[in-house]
Amino acid sequence: MSSRDHWGNKLGFILAAVGSAVGLGNIWKFPYVVGKNGGSAFILIYLACIILVGIPILMAEIYIGKKSQLNPVGALRFFQKGKIPFSLIGYAGVLCGIIILSYYSVITGWICHYLMLSFRGFSGTETEISEIFSHLNATPWLNIAWHTFVMVTVMLILVKGVRQGIEKASKILMPLLGLLLLVLVCYSMTLEGMKDAWHFLTYPDFSKVTGGSFLEALGTSFFTLSLGMGAMITYGSYLKGDVNITKSAVQIASIDTLIAFLAGIVIFPIVFTNNLEPSAGPGLIFKTLPVLFSKMPGGHFVALLFFSLVLFAAITSAISLLEVAVSFVTDEYKCSRIKAIIFMGTLIWLLGIFSAVSSWNVAGTPFLDLFDKIASCYMLPLGGLCTALVFGWAIKTESKYKEIGSSAVTKTLLFAAKYVSPLLLLVVFLKEIGLF
Ligand code: TRP
């Protein structure tokens, strides 16, 4: 395994992991899910999920990857004990990554389309602007063209390898993303709706919280931290030497949460200033925001900044999704990186066409929604549960102390990974499949 590519330094790893974590989940999903669930009460539940389940499992995944120096399938096989084939968890993870990237790339394609439109600026009546989205959806070739563009871009970045490709892209795109976000936050602060937005994000209204909110909070926290399918195992496997895993996990989760919160600070003042409802759903950034961009002073420029920001976030996440599949093929079948990228990239591109053609559906459910449901509601929580069980119960505590240390924080997180996270995940999973 000496030929394995590694991160140049610790900062490279953190930026790449944050790049994977910060994506459409933070900027597109988090604000609308918060809006739908009544604001800050939901954010509190979300924070609890990040601390009790997110950080412990993030730590588990990085540990499993770093210790084994292998892709998710090999890594879980490395910890095999008894007769249950742990590698199955890895296979399910690779499959899950393939499914997620197939539609993630289509949504990233929409962002590219909106970025192009922002160069011209959004104009027209409210209906006309929100019809851009329906028109895009009803034009399969356009969707497929953007999906192809995104997949090819991601493949080209990966061809360069871990250090020269992923790490370099993250080192350029993540600081840019931070800068764009700050500019947009400053802009939103000047808006009249900032006061309402701040109130909405910080004064908990528990009356809007339902049983479903807990499921949604856990699901969103899992998705946004890239957990449950081996992405962090893969990134952990490119680590070597002395790295404080606990500290890294806490840092990655904190930055990810901060960015989700800042995305809310950017979006909600715009929404409140224009007296709109924050609960617009998935169409929030594609239908609601462009209408607002067309009305506000300097909206043209803000739209450009905003869609660039989302695009950078989405690309670095897509990179991590493809890397899981690529590392699996290169490790397990000993084939070259280029061949693995072409094979997996093409496979995912083909699968993505099902989501790109929005009229194709299964009993009325479009493929994009179906794939998202299968992956994020079933496969991720189940994958996370199995990972937590392997980490908590099949690996000796002393080996963990040796690698991660035994500070009070680490011990608490190890306890959470062994008991709290699996239990919560089990409850969520059983609830999801309707068992109680
Ligand atoms: N975390 C990314 C987001 O928030 C999406 C993502 C990248 C992901 N890699 C993943 C989700 C692995 C689940 C698993 O948009």
Short mmCIF file of C-alpha atoms and ligand atoms in Angstrom, two decimals:
data_model
loop_
_atom_site.label_atom_id
_atom_site.label_comp_id
_atom_site.label_asym_id
_atom_site.label_seq_id
_atom_site.Cartn_x
_atom_site.Cartn_y
_atom_site.Cartn_z
CA MET A 1 0.00 0.00 0.00
CA SER A 2 3.05 2.26 -0.13
CA SER A 3 1.86 3.68 -3.46
CA ARG A 4 -1.24 5.09 -1.79
CA ASP A 5 -1.58 8.83 -2.36
CA HIS A 6 -1.87 10.90 0.85
CA TRP A 7 -2.87 14.41 1.89
CA GLY A 8 0.00 16.90 1.79
CA ASN A 9 -0.76 18.13 5.30
CA LYS A 10 -3.43 18.26 7.99
CA LEU A 11 -4.97 21.45 6.65
CA GLY A 12 -5.36 19.75 3.27
CA PHE A 13 -7.32 16.95 4.91
CA ILE A 14 -9.54 19.31 6.91
CA LEU A 15 -10.31 21.44 3.85
CA ALA A 16 -11.08 18.40 1.72
CA ALA A 17 -13.32 16.93 4.43
CA VAL A 18 -15.08 20.26 4.93
CA GLY A 19 -15.38 20.46 1.13
CA SER A 20 -17.12 17.10 1.15
CA ALA A 21 -19.37 18.05 4.04
CA VAL A 22 -20.36 21.53 2.87
CA GLY A 23 -22.58 21.15 -0.15
CA LEU A 24 -26.14 21.32 -1.38
CA GLY A 25 -27.11 19.85 1.99
CA ASN A 26 -26.01 23.04 3.74
CA ILE A 27 -27.07 25.70 1.30
CA TRP A 28 -30.08 24.19 -0.44
CA LYS A 29 -31.51 21.61 1.97
CA PHE A 30 -30.77 23.02 5.44
CA PRO A 31 -32.47 26.43 4.98
CA TYR A 32 -35.66 24.98 3.53
CA VAL A 33 -35.86 22.19 6.09
CA VAL A 34 -35.38 24.76 8.86
CA GLY A 35 -38.04 26.94 7.23
CA LYS A 36 -40.47 24.05 7.02
CA ASN A 37 -39.93 23.02 10.65
CA GLY A 38 -40.43 26.43 12.19
CA GLY A 39 -36.90 27.79 12.63
CA SER A 40 -34.71 27.75 15.66
CA ALA A 41 -36.40 24.99 17.68
CA PHE A 42 -35.47 22.73 14.81
CA ILE A 43 -31.91 24.08 14.80
CA LEU A 44 -31.55 23.04 18.46
CA ILE A 45 -32.61 19.48 17.63
CA TYR A 46 -30.26 19.52 14.66
CA LEU A 47 -27.37 20.60 16.91
CA ALA A 48 -28.15 17.78 19.32
CA CYS A 49 -28.03 15.31 16.41
CA ILE A 50 -24.67 16.68 15.26
CA ILE A 51 -23.20 16.31 18.75
CA LEU A 52 -24.74 12.98 19.77
CA VAL A 53 -24.59 11.16 16.44
CA GLY A 54 -22.71 13.20 13.83
CA ILE A 55 -19.40 13.84 15.58
CA PRO A 56 -19.05 10.32 17.09
CA ILE A 57 -19.69 8.65 13.72
CA LEU A 58 -17.46 11.11 11.90
CA MET A 59 -14.73 10.12 14.35
CA ALA A 60 -15.48 6.43 13.77
CA GLU A 61 -15.25 6.78 9.99
CA ILE A 62 -11.97 8.72 10.06
CA TYR A 63 -10.51 6.14 12.48
CA ILE A 64 -11.59 3.16 10.34
CA GLY A 65 -10.07 4.76 7.23
CA LYS A 66 -6.83 5.92 8.80
CA LYS A 67 -6.12 2.66 10.60
CA SER A 68 -6.82 0.40 7.60
CA GLN A 69 -5.46 2.71 4.83
CA LEU A 70 -8.12 1.19 2.57
CA ASN A 71 -11.34 1.97 0.68
CA PRO A 72 -14.61 1.38 2.60
CA VAL A 73 -14.98 -2.26 1.47
CA GLY A 74 -11.38 -3.19 2.33
CA ALA A 75 -11.45 -1.07 5.48
CA LEU A 76 -14.46 -2.83 6.97
CA ARG A 77 -13.08 -6.22 5.94
CA PHE A 78 -9.88 -5.23 7.80
CA PHE A 79 -11.85 -5.13 11.06
CA GLN A 80 -13.70 -8.38 10.32
CA LYS A 81 -14.46 -10.50 13.39
CA GLY A 82 -16.43 -13.71 13.41
CA LYS A 83 -18.61 -14.74 10.52
CA ILE A 84 -20.57 -11.62 9.66
CA PRO A 85 -18.96 -10.14 6.51
CA PHE A 86 -18.35 -6.52 7.48
CA SER A 87 -17.33 -5.76 3.89
CA LEU A 88 -21.04 -5.82 2.98
CA ILE A 89 -21.38 -2.47 4.79
CA GLY A 90 -18.64 -1.14 2.53
CA TYR A 91 -20.32 -2.48 -0.63
CA ALA A 92 -23.61 -0.87 0.40
CA GLY A 93 -21.71 2.40 0.99
CA VAL A 94 -20.13 2.36 -2.46
CA LEU A 95 -23.52 1.66 -4.04
CA CYS A 96 -25.08 4.45 -1.99
CA GLY A 97 -22.39 6.90 -3.18
CA ILE A 98 -23.11 5.94 -6.79
CA ILE A 99 -26.83 6.56 -6.28
CA ILE A 100 -26.34 9.90 -4.49
CA LEU A 101 -23.86 11.27 -7.03
CA SER A 102 -26.15 10.33 -9.93
CA TYR A 103 -28.79 12.84 -8.83
CA TYR A 104 -26.45 15.21 -6.97
CA SER A 105 -24.80 15.86 -10.32
CA VAL A 106 -28.17 16.69 -11.91
CA ILE A 107 -28.97 19.23 -9.16
CA THR A 108 -25.46 20.68 -9.47
CA GLY A 109 -26.28 21.02 -13.19
CA TRP A 110 -29.31 23.18 -12.28
CA ILE A 111 -26.98 25.40 -10.27
CA CYS A 112 -24.72 25.78 -13.36
CA HIS A 113 -27.77 26.75 -15.41
CA TYR A 114 -28.80 29.38 -12.86
CA LEU A 115 -25.25 30.67 -12.65
CA MET A 116 -25.25 31.19 -16.43
CA LEU A 117 -28.60 32.96 -16.20
CA SER A 118 -27.31 35.24 -13.45
CA PHE A 119 -24.73 36.64 -15.85
CA ARG A 120 -27.67 38.11 -17.76
CA GLY A 121 -29.63 38.80 -14.59
CA PHE A 122 -33.12 37.62 -13.72
CA SER A 123 -35.92 39.74 -15.12
CA GLY A 124 -39.61 39.42 -15.91
CA THR A 125 -42.70 38.80 -13.85
CA GLU A 126 -42.77 36.52 -10.85
CA THR A 127 -44.46 33.75 -12.81
CA GLU A 128 -42.00 34.06 -15.66
CA ILE A 129 -39.03 33.73 -13.33
CA SER A 130 -40.38 30.79 -11.42
CA GLU A 131 -41.21 29.14 -14.73
CA ILE A 132 -37.50 29.01 -15.56
CA PHE A 133 -37.32 26.06 -13.21
CA SER A 134 -40.26 24.19 -14.73
CA HIS A 135 -38.89 24.87 -18.19
CA LEU A 136 -35.46 23.51 -17.22
CA ASN A 137 -37.09 20.45 -15.74
CA ALA A 138 -39.17 19.84 -18.81
CA THR A 139 -36.16 20.01 -21.16
CA PRO A 140 -34.32 16.69 -20.84
CA TRP A 141 -31.45 17.54 -23.24
CA LEU A 142 -30.59 20.67 -21.25
CA ASN A 143 -30.59 18.74 -17.99
CA ILE A 144 -28.50 15.96 -19.50
CA ALA A 145 -26.05 18.48 -20.97
CA TRP A 146 -25.44 20.15 -17.59
CA HIS A 147 -25.26 16.77 -15.83
CA THR A 148 -22.60 15.70 -18.37
CA PHE A 149 -20.66 18.92 -17.79
CA VAL A 150 -20.65 18.40 -14.02
CA MET A 151 -19.60 14.74 -14.23
CA VAL A 152 -16.77 15.51 -16.66
CA THR A 153 -15.51 18.37 -14.44
CA VAL A 154 -15.50 16.13 -11.38
CA MET A 155 -13.76 13.32 -13.27
CA LEU A 156 -11.07 15.69 -14.55
CA ILE A 157 -10.33 16.92 -11.02
CA LEU A 158 -10.06 13.34 -9.74
CA VAL A 159 -7.69 12.28 -12.52
CA LYS A 160 -5.06 14.50 -10.88
CA GLY A 161 -5.09 12.32 -7.78
CA VAL A 162 -5.65 12.94 -4.08
CA ARG A 163 -3.04 15.57 -3.36
CA GLN A 164 -2.87 17.34 -6.73
CA GLY A 165 -6.57 16.98 -7.51
CA ILE A 166 -8.88 16.82 -4.48
CA GLU A 167 -6.65 18.67 -2.04
CA LYS A 168 -5.72 21.40 -4.50
CA ALA A 169 -9.33 21.95 -5.62
CA SER A 170 -10.43 22.17 -1.97
CA LYS A 171 -7.61 24.58 -1.11
CA ILE A 172 -8.78 26.92 -3.86
CA LEU A 173 -12.55 26.49 -3.69
CA MET A 174 -13.11 26.41 0.09
CA PRO A 175 -11.45 29.77 0.92
CA LEU A 176 -13.31 31.30 -2.05
CA LEU A 177 -16.53 29.85 -0.69
CA GLY A 178 -15.80 31.34 2.74
CA LEU A 179 -15.15 34.74 1.19
CA LEU A 180 -18.32 34.72 -0.94
CA LEU A 181 -20.35 33.65 2.06
CA LEU A 182 -18.98 36.52 4.17
CA VAL A 183 -19.74 39.08 1.46
CA LEU A 184 -23.30 37.74 1.20
CA VAL A 185 -23.75 37.69 4.99
CA CYS A 186 -22.66 41.37 5.15
CA TYR A 187 -25.14 42.17 2.39
CA SER A 188 -28.01 40.38 4.13
CA MET A 189 -27.21 42.16 7.40
CA THR A 190 -28.09 45.46 5.74
CA LEU A 191 -31.56 44.25 4.78
CA GLU A 192 -34.67 45.21 6.64
CA GLY A 193 -35.72 41.56 7.06
CA MET A 194 -32.56 40.75 9.06
CA LYS A 195 -34.35 41.40 12.36
CA ASP A 196 -37.14 38.93 11.56
CA ALA A 197 -34.64 36.42 10.23
CA TRP A 198 -32.53 36.64 13.38
CA HIS A 199 -35.63 36.18 15.49
CA PHE A 200 -36.68 33.21 13.35
CA LEU A 201 -33.26 31.58 13.68
CA THR A 202 -32.68 32.19 17.38
CA TYR A 203 -36.02 32.20 19.27
CA PRO A 204 -37.24 28.61 19.51
CA ASP A 205 -40.88 27.98 18.67
CA PHE A 206 -41.46 24.42 19.82
CA SER A 207 -45.06 24.38 18.64
CA LYS A 208 -43.89 23.70 15.06
CA VAL A 209 -41.79 20.71 16.09
CA THR A 210 -43.35 17.35 15.26
CA GLY A 211 -42.17 13.74 15.50
CA GLY A 212 -41.10 14.06 11.88
CA SER A 213 -38.81 16.96 12.77
CA PHE A 214 -36.53 14.62 14.73
CA LEU A 215 -36.22 12.27 11.76
CA GLU A 216 -35.57 15.14 9.44
CA ALA A 217 -32.96 16.68 11.76
CA LEU A 218 -31.06 13.42 12.05
CA GLY A 219 -31.30 12.71 8.32
CA THR A 220 -30.13 16.21 7.39
CA SER A 221 -27.24 16.15 9.88
CA PHE A 222 -26.10 12.84 8.44
CA PHE A 223 -26.33 13.97 4.86
CA THR A 224 -24.58 17.25 5.47
CA LEU A 225 -21.63 15.63 7.30
CA SER A 226 -21.24 13.10 4.43
CA LEU A 227 -21.71 10.19 6.82
CA GLY A 228 -23.02 6.66 6.44
CA MET A 229 -21.50 5.60 3.14
CA GLY A 230 -17.76 5.63 3.63
CA ALA A 231 -16.82 9.07 2.25
CA MET A 232 -15.02 9.94 5.48
CA ILE A 233 -13.51 6.43 5.64
CA THR A 234 -12.02 7.07 2.21
CA TYR A 235 -10.73 10.54 3.14
CA GLY A 236 -9.42 9.15 6.45
CA SER A 237 -7.51 6.47 4.54
CA TYR A 238 -5.39 9.20 2.91
CA LEU A 239 -4.19 10.34 6.34
CA LYS A 240 -0.94 9.23 7.85
CA GLY A 241 1.18 10.06 10.85
CA ASP A 242 0.11 11.90 13.90
CA VAL A 243 -3.36 13.36 13.50
CA ASN A 244 -5.73 14.23 16.31
CA ILE A 245 -8.89 12.48 15.09
CA THR A 246 -11.17 13.84 17.82
CA LYS A 247 -10.08 17.40 17.17
CA SER A 248 -10.43 16.98 13.40
CA ALA A 249 -13.96 15.55 13.74
CA VAL A 250 -15.03 18.42 16.00
CA GLN A 251 -13.48 20.99 13.66
CA ILE A 252 -15.09 19.54 10.52
CA ALA A 253 -18.52 19.32 12.15
CA SER A 254 -18.27 22.84 13.60
CA ILE A 255 -17.30 24.47 10.31
CA ASP A 256 -20.02 22.52 8.49
CA THR A 257 -22.67 23.64 11.00
CA LEU A 258 -21.44 27.23 10.98
CA ILE A 259 -21.68 27.35 7.19
CA ALA A 260 -25.22 25.90 7.22
CA PHE A 261 -26.21 28.55 9.77
CA LEU A 262 -24.57 31.35 7.75
CA ALA A 263 -26.38 30.13 4.62
CA GLY A 264 -29.58 30.62 6.63
CA ILE A 265 -28.44 34.12 7.62
CA VAL A 266 -27.96 34.91 3.92
CA ILE A 267 -31.24 33.46 2.69
CA PHE A 268 -33.84 34.29 5.35
CA PRO A 269 -33.37 38.10 5.48
CA ILE A 270 -33.92 38.17 1.70
CA VAL A 271 -37.07 36.09 2.16
CA PHE A 272 -38.41 38.14 5.09
CA THR A 273 -37.59 41.51 3.51
CA ASN A 274 -39.92 40.54 0.70
CA ASN A 275 -42.64 39.26 3.01
CA LEU A 276 -42.43 35.71 1.79
CA GLU A 277 -42.89 32.52 3.75
CA PRO A 278 -39.64 30.81 4.82
CA SER A 279 -41.24 27.41 4.28
CA ALA A 280 -41.05 27.42 0.46
CA GLY A 281 -39.55 23.90 0.31
CA PRO A 282 -37.04 22.55 -2.19
CA GLY A 283 -37.89 25.34 -4.66
CA LEU A 284 -36.53 27.96 -2.23
CA ILE A 285 -33.27 28.66 -4.04
CA PHE A 286 -34.50 27.92 -7.57
CA LYS A 287 -37.88 29.63 -7.57
CA THR A 288 -38.12 32.04 -4.64
CA LEU A 289 -34.61 33.50 -4.57
CA PRO A 290 -34.34 34.38 -8.31
CA VAL A 291 -37.61 36.33 -8.06
CA LEU A 292 -36.14 38.25 -5.15
CA PHE A 293 -32.82 38.75 -6.96
CA SER A 294 -34.75 40.36 -9.82
CA LYS A 295 -36.34 42.88 -7.46
CA MET A 296 -33.55 43.91 -5.16
CA PRO A 297 -30.94 46.58 -5.84
CA GLY A 298 -27.70 44.95 -6.96
CA GLY A 299 -29.59 41.66 -7.25
CA HIS A 300 -27.78 40.76 -10.43
CA PHE A 301 -24.44 40.74 -8.66
CA VAL A 302 -25.79 39.01 -5.55
CA ALA A 303 -27.22 36.23 -7.76
CA LEU A 304 -23.83 35.71 -9.39
CA LEU A 305 -22.09 35.48 -6.02
CA PHE A 306 -24.77 33.23 -4.59
CA PHE A 307 -24.84 30.65 -7.38
CA SER A 308 -21.01 30.58 -7.58
CA LEU A 309 -20.98 29.85 -3.87
CA VAL A 310 -23.42 26.97 -4.22
CA LEU A 311 -21.54 25.61 -7.23
CA PHE A 312 -18.19 25.53 -5.38
CA ALA A 313 -19.83 23.80 -2.43
CA ALA A 314 -21.51 21.22 -4.66
CA ILE A 315 -18.41 20.41 -6.74
CA THR A 316 -16.20 19.62 -3.72
CA SER A 317 -18.95 17.32 -2.39
CA ALA A 318 -19.40 15.58 -5.73
CA ILE A 319 -15.64 14.97 -5.78
CA SER A 320 -15.85 13.05 -2.50
CA LEU A 321 -18.79 10.98 -3.71
CA LEU A 322 -16.94 9.84 -6.83
CA GLU A 323 -13.71 9.26 -4.90
CA VAL A 324 -15.39 6.57 -2.78
CA ALA A 325 -16.28 4.53 -5.87
CA VAL A 326 -12.90 5.17 -7.49
CA SER A 327 -10.88 4.13 -4.43
CA PHE A 328 -13.01 0.98 -4.21
CA VAL A 329 -12.21 -0.04 -7.80
CA THR A 330 -8.50 0.86 -7.62
CA ASP A 331 -7.94 -0.94 -4.29
CA GLU A 332 -10.08 -4.00 -4.83
CA TYR A 333 -9.43 -4.66 -8.53
CA LYS A 334 -5.91 -3.25 -8.67
CA CYS A 335 -6.75 -1.20 -11.72
CA SER A 336 -5.35 2.19 -12.65
CA ARG A 337 -6.92 5.38 -11.34
CA ILE A 338 -7.77 6.62 -14.83
CA LYS A 339 -9.60 3.43 -15.74
CA ALA A 340 -11.51 3.46 -12.44
CA ILE A 341 -12.56 7.08 -12.98
CA ILE A 342 -13.74 6.46 -16.53
CA PHE A 343 -15.63 3.30 -15.54
CA MET A 344 -17.34 4.71 -12.44
CA GLY A 345 -17.87 8.17 -13.93
CA THR A 346 -19.63 6.69 -16.97
CA LEU A 347 -21.73 4.36 -14.86
CA ILE A 348 -22.88 7.21 -12.61
CA TRP A 349 -23.47 9.46 -15.62
CA LEU A 350 -25.73 6.81 -17.16
CA LEU A 351 -27.65 6.34 -13.92
CA GLY A 352 -27.98 10.11 -13.60
CA ILE A 353 -29.91 10.28 -16.88
CA PHE A 354 -32.88 8.71 -15.05
CA SER A 355 -32.95 11.74 -12.74
CA ALA A 356 -32.20 14.21 -15.52
CA VAL A 357 -35.28 13.20 -17.49
CA SER A 358 -37.84 14.42 -15.01
CA SER A 359 -40.79 12.78 -16.75
CA TRP A 360 -39.41 9.29 -16.07
CA ASN A 361 -40.88 7.99 -12.84
CA VAL A 362 -41.83 4.99 -10.78
CA ALA A 363 -45.52 5.05 -9.92
CA GLY A 364 -45.58 8.83 -10.14
CA THR A 365 -42.38 9.43 -8.14
CA PRO A 366 -39.59 10.95 -10.27
CA PHE A 367 -36.31 9.02 -10.16
CA LEU A 368 -34.51 11.94 -8.53
CA ASP A 369 -36.86 11.89 -5.54
CA LEU A 370 -36.85 8.12 -5.43
CA PHE A 371 -33.05 7.88 -5.40
CA ASP A 372 -32.82 10.60 -2.74
CA LYS A 373 -35.34 8.78 -0.60
CA ILE A 374 -33.61 5.38 -0.93
CA ALA A 375 -30.16 6.80 -0.28
CA SER A 376 -30.67 9.44 2.38
CA CYS A 377 -33.60 7.95 4.28
CA TYR A 378 -32.65 4.28 4.28
CA MET A 379 -29.09 3.58 3.17
CA LEU A 380 -27.28 6.38 5.05
CA PRO A 381 -28.84 5.81 8.50
CA LEU A 382 -28.41 2.05 8.09
CA GLY A 383 -24.81 2.48 6.95
CA GLY A 384 -24.14 4.80 9.88
CA LEU A 385 -25.71 2.36 12.30
CA CYS A 386 -23.53 -0.53 11.05
CA THR A 387 -20.40 1.65 11.09
CA ALA A 388 -21.12 2.71 14.67
CA LEU A 389 -21.67 -0.91 15.70
CA VAL A 390 -18.40 -2.07 14.14
CA PHE A 391 -16.48 0.83 15.66
CA GLY A 392 -18.14 0.59 19.06
CA TRP A 393 -18.28 -3.16 19.52
CA ALA A 394 -15.81 -4.93 17.21
CA ILE A 395 -12.72 -2.83 17.85
CA LYS A 396 -10.89 -3.06 21.17
CA THR A 397 -11.07 0.04 23.36
CA GLU A 398 -7.29 -0.03 23.92
CA SER A 399 -6.59 0.15 20.17
CA LYS A 400 -8.92 3.12 19.94
CA TYR A 401 -7.23 4.87 22.87
CA LYS A 402 -3.86 4.24 21.22
CA GLU A 403 -4.91 5.86 17.96
CA ILE A 404 -7.33 8.57 19.16
CA GLY A 405 -6.08 9.22 22.70
CA SER A 406 -8.10 8.98 25.88
CA SER A 407 -8.94 12.55 26.84
CA ALA A 408 -12.28 13.20 28.53
CA VAL A 409 -13.78 14.49 25.27
CA THR A 410 -12.61 11.44 23.34
CA LYS A 411 -13.96 9.10 26.02
CA THR A 412 -17.34 10.84 25.94
CA LEU A 413 -17.47 10.62 22.15
CA LEU A 414 -16.46 6.95 22.24
CA PHE A 415 -19.29 6.32 24.69
CA ALA A 416 -21.70 8.13 22.40
CA ALA A 417 -20.47 6.13 19.40
CA LYS A 418 -20.96 2.85 21.25
CA TYR A 419 -24.35 3.40 22.89
CA VAL A 420 -26.09 6.68 22.05
CA SER A 421 -25.62 6.92 18.27
CA PRO A 422 -26.59 3.31 17.42
CA LEU A 423 -29.65 3.55 19.62
CA LEU A 424 -30.84 6.82 18.10
CA LEU A 425 -30.13 5.57 14.60
CA LEU A 426 -31.98 2.35 15.26
CA VAL A 427 -35.03 4.27 16.45
CA VAL A 428 -34.91 6.49 13.36
CA PHE A 429 -34.48 3.55 11.04
CA LEU A 430 -37.31 1.52 12.54
CA LYS A 431 -39.52 4.58 12.43
CA GLU A 432 -38.57 5.19 8.81
CA ILE A 433 -39.57 1.70 7.76
CA GLY A 434 -42.77 2.08 9.74
CA LEU A 435 -42.09 -0.48 12.45
CA PHE A 436 -43.22 1.89 15.19
N1 TRP B 1 -22.37 16.49 2.47
C1 TRP B 1 -22.75 16.92 1.18
C2 TRP B 1 -23.81 18.00 1.29
O1 TRP B 1 -24.07 18.48 2.34
C3 TRP B 1 -23.22 15.80 0.31
C4 TRP B 1 -22.34 14.60 0.35
C5 TRP B 1 -21.06 14.51 -0.08
C6 TRP B 1 -22.67 13.39 0.93
N2 TRP B 1 -20.59 13.26 0.20
C7 TRP B 1 -21.55 12.56 0.81
C8 TRP B 1 -23.80 12.94 1.55
C9 TRP B 1 -21.57 11.28 1.34
C10 TRP B 1 -23.83 11.67 2.06
C11 TRP B 1 -22.73 10.85 1.97
O2 TRP B 1 -24.39 18.40 0.33
#
